[in-house]
Amino acid sequence: MRPEIRIPQRILCVCLGNICRSPTAEAVLRQQIEQVGWSITVDSAGTSNYHPNKAPDSRSQRYAAARGLDLSGLRARQVALADFYQFDLILAMDHNNYADLQQMQSMAVQQYAGRAPRAQLALMSEHDAIWPQQAVPDPYYGAAQDFERVLDQCFSAAEGWVKFWRSSDHTASATVIRGQACD
Ligand code: 4NP
């Protein structure tokens, strides 16, 4: 029997600055989740506090808008220790982000007196059919093609996650999320 794979109800996308990759991932994932009719909270944050409360990088906004995604209302924030207890799934854009999140998760467990965190950590690209388990490269010091590449990878990675959840035996979780079975 296959193990039950639960569809997360709250997902946090994480990169370094929370102004390029993770807001893009947030918008793409939200769009794809809405397309299949699920109601899942998607948010994003940065491992750094370089750009608190800033809107996404203007280049990220521009290239995303060309693909029908509006990032203008998003605002950057740093990952908080409480996030490890409030989200079910935290998706790292690259392997450095993943390692930083592992460290922060250990700090969260100390801070919360040993309480087991709710969040599972994974790479954004975990189920990506084209770039499996690969980094979504940081475009900040890059050019147009680097921002397009972020979008290409976010679409492919998000599709991988949605397919993974859809193909799993998730009837019980789906009932919790939607109040009725999804399919
Ligand atoms: P992000 O890109 O991690 O995809 O948001 C970056 C944004 C800002 C900086 C680095 C990466 N920075 O050094 O300010």
Coordinates of C-alpha atoms and ligand atoms in Angstrom, one line a residue:
M1 CA 0.0 0.0 0.0
R2 CA 1.3 3.5 -0.8
P3 CA 1.9 5.8 2.1
E4 CA -0.6 8.5 2.5
I5 CA 0.7 11.8 1.1
R6 CA -1.0 14.8 2.7
I7 CA -1.7 17.9 0.7
P8 CA -0.3 20.8 2.7
Q9 CA -2.7 23.5 3.7
R10 CA -0.1 26.2 4.3
I11 CA 3.0 26.5 2.1
L12 CA 5.9 28.9 2.5
C13 CA 8.3 29.6 -0.4
V14 CA 11.8 30.7 0.7
C15 CA 14.8 32.3 -1.0
L16 CA 17.5 34.6 0.2
G17 CA 16.1 38.1 -0.3
N18 CA 12.3 37.4 -0.8
I19 CA 12.3 39.9 -3.7
C20 CA 13.0 37.7 -6.8
R21 CA 12.6 33.9 -6.6
S22 CA 10.3 33.2 -3.7
P23 CA 7.6 35.8 -4.6
T24 CA 7.7 34.4 -8.1
A25 CA 7.3 30.9 -6.7
E26 CA 4.5 32.1 -4.4
A27 CA 2.5 33.6 -7.3
V28 CA 3.1 30.6 -9.7
L29 CA 2.2 28.0 -7.0
R30 CA -0.9 29.9 -6.0
Q31 CA -2.1 30.2 -9.6
Q32 CA -1.5 26.5 -10.3
I33 CA -3.2 25.5 -7.0
E34 CA -6.2 27.7 -7.8
Q35 CA -6.4 26.1 -11.3
V36 CA -7.0 22.7 -9.7
G37 CA -9.6 24.2 -7.4
W38 CA -7.8 23.7 -4.0
S39 CA -7.8 26.2 -1.2
I40 CA -4.3 26.3 0.1
T41 CA -2.5 29.3 1.7
V42 CA 0.8 30.2 -0.1
D43 CA 3.2 32.8 1.3
S44 CA 6.9 33.6 0.9
A45 CA 9.8 34.8 2.9
G46 CA 13.6 35.3 2.8
T47 CA 16.4 33.7 4.9
S48 CA 17.9 37.2 5.1
N49 CA 16.4 40.5 6.2
Y50 CA 17.9 42.5 3.4
H51 CA 14.7 43.9 2.0
P52 CA 12.1 44.2 4.8
N53 CA 8.7 45.2 3.5
K54 CA 9.9 45.8 0.0
A55 CA 7.9 45.0 -3.1
P56 CA 9.4 42.3 -5.4
D57 CA 12.3 43.4 -7.6
S58 CA 11.0 45.5 -10.6
R59 CA 12.6 43.0 -13.0
S60 CA 10.8 40.1 -11.4
Q61 CA 7.5 42.0 -11.5
R62 CA 8.0 42.9 -15.2
Y63 CA 8.9 39.4 -16.4
A64 CA 6.1 37.8 -14.2
A65 CA 3.6 40.3 -15.6
A66 CA 4.4 39.2 -19.1
R67 CA 3.3 35.8 -18.1
G68 CA 0.1 37.0 -16.5
L69 CA 1.3 37.1 -12.9
D70 CA 0.9 40.2 -10.6
L71 CA 3.6 40.4 -8.0
S72 CA 3.0 44.0 -7.1
G73 CA 1.1 43.5 -3.9
L74 CA 3.7 41.2 -2.3
R75 CA 6.0 42.5 0.4
A76 CA 9.3 40.9 1.6
R77 CA 9.8 39.6 5.1
Q78 CA 12.3 37.4 6.8
V79 CA 11.5 33.8 7.8
A80 CA 10.4 33.7 11.5
L81 CA 10.9 30.8 13.9
A82 CA 7.1 30.6 14.3
D83 CA 6.9 29.8 10.6
F84 CA 8.1 26.3 11.3
Y85 CA 5.0 25.7 13.4
Q86 CA 2.6 27.6 11.2
F87 CA 3.3 26.1 7.8
D88 CA 3.0 22.5 6.7
L89 CA 5.6 22.7 3.9
I90 CA 8.5 25.1 3.5
L91 CA 10.0 25.1 0.0
A92 CA 13.7 26.3 -0.5
M93 CA 14.6 27.7 -3.8
D94 CA 18.2 26.5 -3.6
H95 CA 20.4 24.2 -1.5
N96 CA 21.9 27.2 0.5
N97 CA 18.4 28.3 1.4
Y98 CA 17.6 24.7 2.4
A99 CA 20.7 24.4 4.7
D100 CA 19.9 27.8 6.3
L101 CA 16.3 26.6 6.9
Q102 CA 17.6 23.5 8.6
Q103 CA 19.6 25.6 10.9
M104 CA 16.7 27.9 11.6
Q105 CA 14.5 24.9 12.3
S106 CA 16.9 23.7 14.9
M107 CA 16.9 27.1 16.5
A108 CA 13.1 27.1 16.4
V109 CA 13.0 23.7 18.3
Q110 CA 15.3 25.2 21.0
Q111 CA 13.2 28.4 21.2
Y112 CA 10.0 26.3 21.4
A113 CA 11.3 24.0 24.2
G114 CA 11.8 21.0 22.0
R115 CA 8.3 21.1 20.4
A116 CA 8.4 19.2 17.1
P117 CA 8.0 21.5 14.1
R118 CA 4.9 21.2 11.9
A119 CA 6.7 22.1 8.7
Q120 CA 8.4 19.7 6.3
L121 CA 11.3 21.2 4.4
A122 CA 11.8 20.4 0.8
L123 CA 13.3 21.9 -2.4
M124 CA 11.0 23.8 -4.7
S125 CA 12.3 21.5 -7.4
E126 CA 11.7 18.3 -5.5
H127 CA 9.2 16.9 -8.1
D128 CA 10.3 19.1 -11.1
A129 CA 10.3 16.9 -14.3
I130 CA 12.9 19.1 -16.0
W131 CA 15.2 20.3 -13.2
P132 CA 14.7 17.7 -10.5
Q133 CA 16.2 18.6 -7.1
Q134 CA 18.1 21.5 -8.8
A135 CA 18.5 25.0 -7.6
V136 CA 16.4 27.8 -8.9
P137 CA 19.4 30.1 -9.6
D138 CA 19.6 33.5 -8.0
P139 CA 18.9 36.1 -10.7
Y140 CA 19.6 39.2 -8.6
Y141 CA 22.9 40.1 -10.3
G142 CA 21.8 38.6 -13.6
A143 CA 20.1 39.6 -16.8
A144 CA 16.8 39.0 -18.6
Q145 CA 17.4 35.4 -19.3
D146 CA 18.0 34.7 -15.6
F147 CA 14.6 36.1 -14.6
E148 CA 13.0 34.2 -17.4
R149 CA 14.7 31.1 -16.2
V150 CA 13.3 31.6 -12.7
L151 CA 9.8 31.8 -14.1
D152 CA 10.5 28.6 -16.3
Q153 CA 11.7 26.7 -13.3
C154 CA 8.9 27.9 -10.9
F155 CA 6.2 26.9 -13.4
S156 CA 7.8 23.5 -13.9
A157 CA 8.5 22.9 -10.2
A158 CA 5.0 24.0 -9.2
E159 CA 3.5 21.7 -11.8
G160 CA 5.6 18.9 -10.3
W161 CA 4.2 19.5 -6.8
V162 CA 0.6 19.7 -8.0
K163 CA 1.0 16.5 -10.0
F164 CA 2.6 14.8 -7.0
W165 CA -0.3 15.8 -4.8
R166 CA -2.9 14.9 -7.4
S167 CA -1.4 11.4 -8.1
S168 CA -1.3 10.6 -4.4
D169 CA -3.9 8.9 -2.3
H170 CA -5.0 12.1 -0.7
T171 CA -8.8 11.7 -0.4
A172 CA -8.8 12.2 3.3
S173 CA -6.7 15.4 3.2
A174 CA -8.7 16.8 0.2
T175 CA -11.9 16.3 2.2
V176 CA -10.4 18.4 5.0
I177 CA -9.3 21.2 2.6
R178 CA -12.4 21.5 0.4
G179 CA -15.1 20.0 2.5
Q180 CA -15.6 17.5 -0.4
A181 CA -13.5 15.1 -2.4
C182 CA -11.4 16.7 -5.2
D183 CA -11.6 14.0 -7.7
Ligands
4NP1 P1 16.2 36.4 -4.2 O1 17.3 37.2 -4.9 O2 16.9 35.6 -3.1 O3 15.7 35.5 -5.3 O4 15.2 37.3 -3.7 C1 18.2 38.1 -4.2 C2 17.7 39.4 -3.8 C3 18.5 40.3 -3.2 C4 19.8 39.9 -2.8 C5 20.3 38.6 -3.2 C6 19.4 37.7 -3.8 N1 20.7 40.8 -2.2 O5 21.9 40.5 -2.0 O6 20.2 41.9 -1.8

